[in-house]
């Protein structure tokens, strides 16, 4: 009986440092789902951000008829809940893309000072604006590796290999 060993070496894993303490995430362009997760996560956060003014306006409309102090506080609390909901979902989206704890590690300087800190919308936008060029670079390198590997495979099959033998 023959024994075989499958060796798939050469994994491309990128480390991204998230904060001054050196916390990192590791990702790979070879992960078939990574680009899809990143693009979908970015789209979800953008859609949620687009919906937020409407949600805040709805809260404002429902509380316009009341003018007493208690309703002002209730309106402020309701508006804050809309923002908190957005931010909590954004943390989940980032952690789903890059791994559990990524959002907290990314904003560690805030958490270090304020343990129950909740990043706001602007910080999530800054996160994605910073991460997008990194992701583009990872996927560009992946495409170049694929192209190079394809050329190497095709080089094995030279046109002369398919010529009829001369008599």
PDB file of C-alpha atoms in Angstrom:
ATOM      1  CA  UNK A   1       0.000   0.000   0.000  1.00  0.00           C
ATOM      2  CA  UNK A   2       1.313   3.443  -0.956  1.00  0.00           C
ATOM      3  CA  UNK A   3       1.440   6.340   1.465  1.00  0.00           C
ATOM      4  CA  UNK A   4       0.837   9.865   0.302  1.00  0.00           C
ATOM      5  CA  UNK A   5       1.354  13.168   1.968  1.00  0.00           C
ATOM      6  CA  UNK A   6      -0.423  16.305   0.852  1.00  0.00           C
ATOM      7  CA  UNK A   7       1.679  19.402   1.360  1.00  0.00           C
ATOM      8  CA  UNK A   8       0.020  22.740   0.761  1.00  0.00           C
ATOM      9  CA  UNK A   9       2.698  25.059   2.072  1.00  0.00           C
ATOM     10  CA  UNK A  10       3.126  28.721   1.423  1.00  0.00           C
ATOM     11  CA  UNK A  11       0.064  30.185   3.100  1.00  0.00           C
ATOM     12  CA  UNK A  12      -0.053  33.958   2.779  1.00  0.00           C
ATOM     13  CA  UNK A  13      -1.106  35.329   6.151  1.00  0.00           C
ATOM     14  CA  UNK A  14      -1.007  39.043   6.831  1.00  0.00           C
ATOM     15  CA  UNK A  15      -0.727  40.585  10.267  1.00  0.00           C
ATOM     16  CA  UNK A  16      -2.374  43.908  10.926  1.00  0.00           C
ATOM     17  CA  UNK A  17      -1.356  45.778  14.070  1.00  0.00           C
ATOM     18  CA  UNK A  18      -4.428  47.373  15.607  1.00  0.00           C
ATOM     19  CA  UNK A  19      -3.040  49.519  18.400  1.00  0.00           C
ATOM     20  CA  UNK A  20       0.091  50.825  20.099  1.00  0.00           C
ATOM     21  CA  UNK A  21       0.138  47.793  22.391  1.00  0.00           C
ATOM     22  CA  UNK A  22       0.838  45.539  19.440  1.00  0.00           C
ATOM     23  CA  UNK A  23      -2.486  43.679  19.323  1.00  0.00           C
ATOM     24  CA  UNK A  24      -2.819  42.102  15.911  1.00  0.00           C
ATOM     25  CA  UNK A  25      -5.250  40.288  13.700  1.00  0.00           C
ATOM     26  CA  UNK A  26      -4.195  37.753  11.111  1.00  0.00           C
ATOM     27  CA  UNK A  27      -6.019  37.457   7.808  1.00  0.00           C
ATOM     28  CA  UNK A  28      -5.351  35.849   4.473  1.00  0.00           C
ATOM     29  CA  UNK A  29      -6.275  36.773   0.938  1.00  0.00           C
ATOM     30  CA  UNK A  30      -6.519  32.993   0.436  1.00  0.00           C
ATOM     31  CA  UNK A  31      -9.647  33.012   2.627  1.00  0.00           C
ATOM     32  CA  UNK A  32     -12.372  32.747  -0.017  1.00  0.00           C
ATOM     33  CA  UNK A  33     -14.903  34.492   2.219  1.00  0.00           C
ATOM     34  CA  UNK A  34     -12.743  37.411   3.380  1.00  0.00           C
ATOM     35  CA  UNK A  35     -13.428  39.818   0.525  1.00  0.00           C
ATOM     36  CA  UNK A  36     -17.143  39.027   0.596  1.00  0.00           C
ATOM     37  CA  UNK A  37     -17.331  39.518   4.371  1.00  0.00           C
ATOM     38  CA  UNK A  38     -15.433  42.799   4.143  1.00  0.00           C
ATOM     39  CA  UNK A  39     -17.527  44.182   1.266  1.00  0.00           C
ATOM     40  CA  UNK A  40     -20.800  43.087   2.887  1.00  0.00           C
ATOM     41  CA  UNK A  41     -19.761  44.475   6.276  1.00  0.00           C
ATOM     42  CA  UNK A  42     -18.792  47.788   4.724  1.00  0.00           C
ATOM     43  CA  UNK A  43     -22.127  47.909   2.876  1.00  0.00           C
ATOM     44  CA  UNK A  44     -24.091  47.064   6.034  1.00  0.00           C
ATOM     45  CA  UNK A  45     -22.438  49.828   8.017  1.00  0.00           C
ATOM     46  CA  UNK A  46     -22.918  52.330   5.172  1.00  0.00           C
ATOM     47  CA  UNK A  47     -26.601  51.356   4.913  1.00  0.00           C
ATOM     48  CA  UNK A  48     -27.076  51.652   8.676  1.00  0.00           C
ATOM     49  CA  UNK A  49     -25.413  55.086   8.578  1.00  0.00           C
ATOM     50  CA  UNK A  50     -27.727  56.164   5.749  1.00  0.00           C
ATOM     51  CA  UNK A  51     -30.763  54.997   7.738  1.00  0.00           C
ATOM     52  CA  UNK A  52     -29.758  56.752  10.954  1.00  0.00           C
ATOM     53  CA  UNK A  53     -30.981  60.279  10.073  1.00  0.00           C
ATOM     54  CA  UNK A  54     -34.418  58.835   9.250  1.00  0.00           C
ATOM     55  CA  UNK A  55     -34.542  56.948  12.532  1.00  0.00           C
ATOM     56  CA  UNK A  56     -33.493  60.044  14.466  1.00  0.00           C
ATOM     57  CA  UNK A  57     -36.079  62.112  12.599  1.00  0.00           C
ATOM     58  CA  UNK A  58     -38.773  59.558  13.479  1.00  0.00           C
ATOM     59  CA  UNK A  59     -37.869  59.864  17.161  1.00  0.00           C
ATOM     60  CA  UNK A  60     -38.008  63.651  16.851  1.00  0.00           C
ATOM     61  CA  UNK A  61     -41.425  63.517  15.139  1.00  0.00           C
ATOM     62  CA  UNK A  62     -42.994  61.211  17.716  1.00  0.00           C
ATOM     63  CA  UNK A  63     -41.923  63.463  20.569  1.00  0.00           C
ATOM     64  CA  UNK A  64     -42.702  66.884  19.012  1.00  0.00           C
ATOM     65  CA  UNK A  65     -46.141  67.130  20.526  1.00  0.00           C
ATOM     66  CA  UNK A  66     -44.782  67.024  24.058  1.00  0.00           C
ATOM     67  CA  UNK A  67     -42.971  70.045  25.390  1.00  0.00           C
ATOM     68  CA  UNK A  68     -42.411  69.282  29.040  1.00  0.00           C
ATOM     69  CA  UNK A  69     -39.012  68.531  30.517  1.00  0.00           C
ATOM     70  CA  UNK A  70     -39.664  64.786  30.869  1.00  0.00           C
ATOM     71  CA  UNK A  71     -40.412  64.428  27.173  1.00  0.00           C
ATOM     72  CA  UNK A  72     -37.158  66.247  26.316  1.00  0.00           C
ATOM     73  CA  UNK A  73     -35.265  63.701  28.385  1.00  0.00           C
ATOM     74  CA  UNK A  74     -37.247  60.833  26.830  1.00  0.00           C
ATOM     75  CA  UNK A  75     -36.488  62.159  23.343  1.00  0.00           C
ATOM     76  CA  UNK A  76     -32.766  62.422  24.127  1.00  0.00           C
ATOM     77  CA  UNK A  77     -32.736  58.879  25.524  1.00  0.00           C
ATOM     78  CA  UNK A  78     -34.581  57.525  22.467  1.00  0.00           C
ATOM     79  CA  UNK A  79     -32.160  59.290  20.101  1.00  0.00           C
ATOM     80  CA  UNK A  80     -29.210  57.953  22.068  1.00  0.00           C
ATOM     81  CA  UNK A  81     -30.619  54.421  21.786  1.00  0.00           C
ATOM     82  CA  UNK A  82     -30.659  54.731  17.984  1.00  0.00           C
ATOM     83  CA  UNK A  83     -26.958  55.623  18.007  1.00  0.00           C
ATOM     84  CA  UNK A  84     -26.093  52.924  20.555  1.00  0.00           C
ATOM     85  CA  UNK A  85     -27.886  50.302  18.453  1.00  0.00           C
ATOM     86  CA  UNK A  86     -25.879  51.362  15.396  1.00  0.00           C
ATOM     87  CA  UNK A  87     -22.585  51.213  17.288  1.00  0.00           C
ATOM     88  CA  UNK A  88     -23.277  47.818  18.867  1.00  0.00           C
ATOM     89  CA  UNK A  89     -24.183  46.362  15.464  1.00  0.00           C
ATOM     90  CA  UNK A  90     -21.043  47.892  13.934  1.00  0.00           C
ATOM     91  CA  UNK A  91     -18.877  46.179  16.569  1.00  0.00           C
ATOM     92  CA  UNK A  92     -20.525  42.863  15.693  1.00  0.00           C
ATOM     93  CA  UNK A  93     -19.940  43.437  11.975  1.00  0.00           C
ATOM     94  CA  UNK A  94     -16.231  44.220  12.448  1.00  0.00           C
ATOM     95  CA  UNK A  95     -15.765  41.223  14.741  1.00  0.00           C
ATOM     96  CA  UNK A  96     -17.571  38.972  12.241  1.00  0.00           C
ATOM     97  CA  UNK A  97     -15.161  40.048   9.498  1.00  0.00           C
ATOM     98  CA  UNK A  98     -11.849  40.014  11.353  1.00  0.00           C
ATOM     99  CA  UNK A  99     -12.423  37.920  14.458  1.00  0.00           C
ATOM    100  CA  UNK A 100     -13.815  38.324  17.946  1.00  0.00           C
ATOM    101  CA  UNK A 101     -12.414  41.333  19.803  1.00  0.00           C
ATOM    102  CA  UNK A 102     -11.111  43.190  16.742  1.00  0.00           C
ATOM    103  CA  UNK A 103     -13.233  46.280  17.374  1.00  0.00           C
ATOM    104  CA  UNK A 104     -12.190  46.466  21.012  1.00  0.00           C
ATOM    105  CA  UNK A 105      -8.515  46.026  20.105  1.00  0.00           C
ATOM    106  CA  UNK A 106      -8.811  48.675  17.377  1.00  0.00           C
ATOM    107  CA  UNK A 107     -10.137  51.254  19.823  1.00  0.00           C
ATOM    108  CA  UNK A 108      -8.041  50.044  22.765  1.00  0.00           C
ATOM    109  CA  UNK A 109      -6.777  53.519  23.685  1.00  0.00           C
ATOM    110  CA  UNK A 110     -10.358  54.519  24.491  1.00  0.00           C
ATOM    111  CA  UNK A 111     -11.147  51.307  26.381  1.00  0.00           C
ATOM    112  CA  UNK A 112      -7.941  51.674  28.375  1.00  0.00           C
ATOM    113  CA  UNK A 113      -9.239  54.962  29.774  1.00  0.00           C
ATOM    114  CA  UNK A 114     -12.985  54.218  29.687  1.00  0.00           C
ATOM    115  CA  UNK A 115     -13.631  50.465  30.195  1.00  0.00           C
ATOM    116  CA  UNK A 116     -17.277  50.554  29.066  1.00  0.00           C
ATOM    117  CA  UNK A 117     -16.551  52.827  26.078  1.00  0.00           C
ATOM    118  CA  UNK A 118     -18.727  52.452  22.974  1.00  0.00           C
ATOM    119  CA  UNK A 119     -17.104  53.751  19.764  1.00  0.00           C
ATOM    120  CA  UNK A 120     -19.285  56.183  17.821  1.00  0.00           C
ATOM    121  CA  UNK A 121     -20.144  56.317  14.137  1.00  0.00           C
ATOM    122  CA  UNK A 122     -17.151  58.467  13.221  1.00  0.00           C
ATOM    123  CA  UNK A 123     -14.725  55.913  14.655  1.00  0.00           C
ATOM    124  CA  UNK A 124     -16.277  53.111  12.608  1.00  0.00           C
ATOM    125  CA  UNK A 125     -16.030  55.210   9.463  1.00  0.00           C
ATOM    126  CA  UNK A 126     -12.358  55.916  10.286  1.00  0.00           C
ATOM    127  CA  UNK A 127     -11.788  52.180  10.873  1.00  0.00           C
ATOM    128  CA  UNK A 128     -13.133  51.251   7.437  1.00  0.00           C
ATOM    129  CA  UNK A 129     -11.341  54.142   5.721  1.00  0.00           C
ATOM    130  CA  UNK A 130      -8.072  52.898   7.223  1.00  0.00           C
ATOM    131  CA  UNK A 131      -8.762  49.219   6.570  1.00  0.00           C
ATOM    132  CA  UNK A 132      -9.919  49.598   2.935  1.00  0.00           C
ATOM    133  CA  UNK A 133      -6.461  50.304   1.416  1.00  0.00           C
ATOM    134  CA  UNK A 134      -4.998  47.429   3.456  1.00  0.00           C
ATOM    135  CA  UNK A 135      -7.643  45.053   2.121  1.00  0.00           C
ATOM    136  CA  UNK A 136      -7.130  46.330  -1.425  1.00  0.00           C
ATOM    137  CA  UNK A 137      -3.403  45.626  -1.126  1.00  0.00           C
ATOM    138  CA  UNK A 138      -4.026  42.106   0.192  1.00  0.00           C
ATOM    139  CA  UNK A 139      -6.384  41.295  -2.676  1.00  0.00           C
ATOM    140  CA  UNK A 140      -4.098  42.884  -5.283  1.00  0.00           C
ATOM    141  CA  UNK A 141      -1.238  40.688  -4.076  1.00  0.00           C
ATOM    142  CA  UNK A 142      -3.544  37.655  -4.174  1.00  0.00           C
ATOM    143  CA  UNK A 143      -4.481  38.357  -7.797  1.00  0.00           C
ATOM    144  CA  UNK A 144      -0.827  38.798  -8.763  1.00  0.00           C
ATOM    145  CA  UNK A 145       0.080  35.480  -7.094  1.00  0.00           C
ATOM    146  CA  UNK A 146      -2.750  33.753  -8.942  1.00  0.00           C
ATOM    147  CA  UNK A 147      -1.639  35.232 -12.258  1.00  0.00           C
ATOM    148  CA  UNK A 148       1.971  34.191 -11.652  1.00  0.00           C
ATOM    149  CA  UNK A 149       0.921  30.651 -10.661  1.00  0.00           C
ATOM    150  CA  UNK A 150      -1.284  30.384 -13.736  1.00  0.00           C
ATOM    151  CA  UNK A 151       1.589  31.430 -16.008  1.00  0.00           C
ATOM    152  CA  UNK A 152       3.866  28.899 -14.311  1.00  0.00           C
ATOM    153  CA  UNK A 153       1.323  26.118 -14.867  1.00  0.00           C
ATOM    154  CA  UNK A 154       0.839  27.109 -18.487  1.00  0.00           C
ATOM    155  CA  UNK A 155       4.623  27.242 -19.082  1.00  0.00           C
ATOM    156  CA  UNK A 156       4.674  23.474 -18.565  1.00  0.00           C
ATOM    157  CA  UNK A 157       2.576  23.062 -21.682  1.00  0.00           C
ATOM    158  CA  UNK A 158       4.625  24.544 -24.475  1.00  0.00           C
ATOM    159  CA  UNK A 159       3.238  24.604 -28.025  1.00  0.00           C
ATOM    160  CA  UNK A 160       5.945  22.185 -29.167  1.00  0.00           C
ATOM    161  CA  UNK A 161       4.439  19.582 -26.827  1.00  0.00           C
ATOM    162  CA  UNK A 162       1.426  19.398 -29.108  1.00  0.00           C
ATOM    163  CA  UNK A 163       3.206  19.109 -32.461  1.00  0.00           C
ATOM    164  CA  UNK A 164       3.090  15.913 -34.487  1.00  0.00           C
ATOM    165  CA  UNK A 165       6.279  13.977 -34.474  1.00  0.00           C
ATOM    166  CA  UNK A 166       8.350  14.231 -37.634  1.00  0.00           C
ATOM    167  CA  UNK A 167       8.930  11.056 -39.673  1.00  0.00           C
TER     168      UNK A 167
END
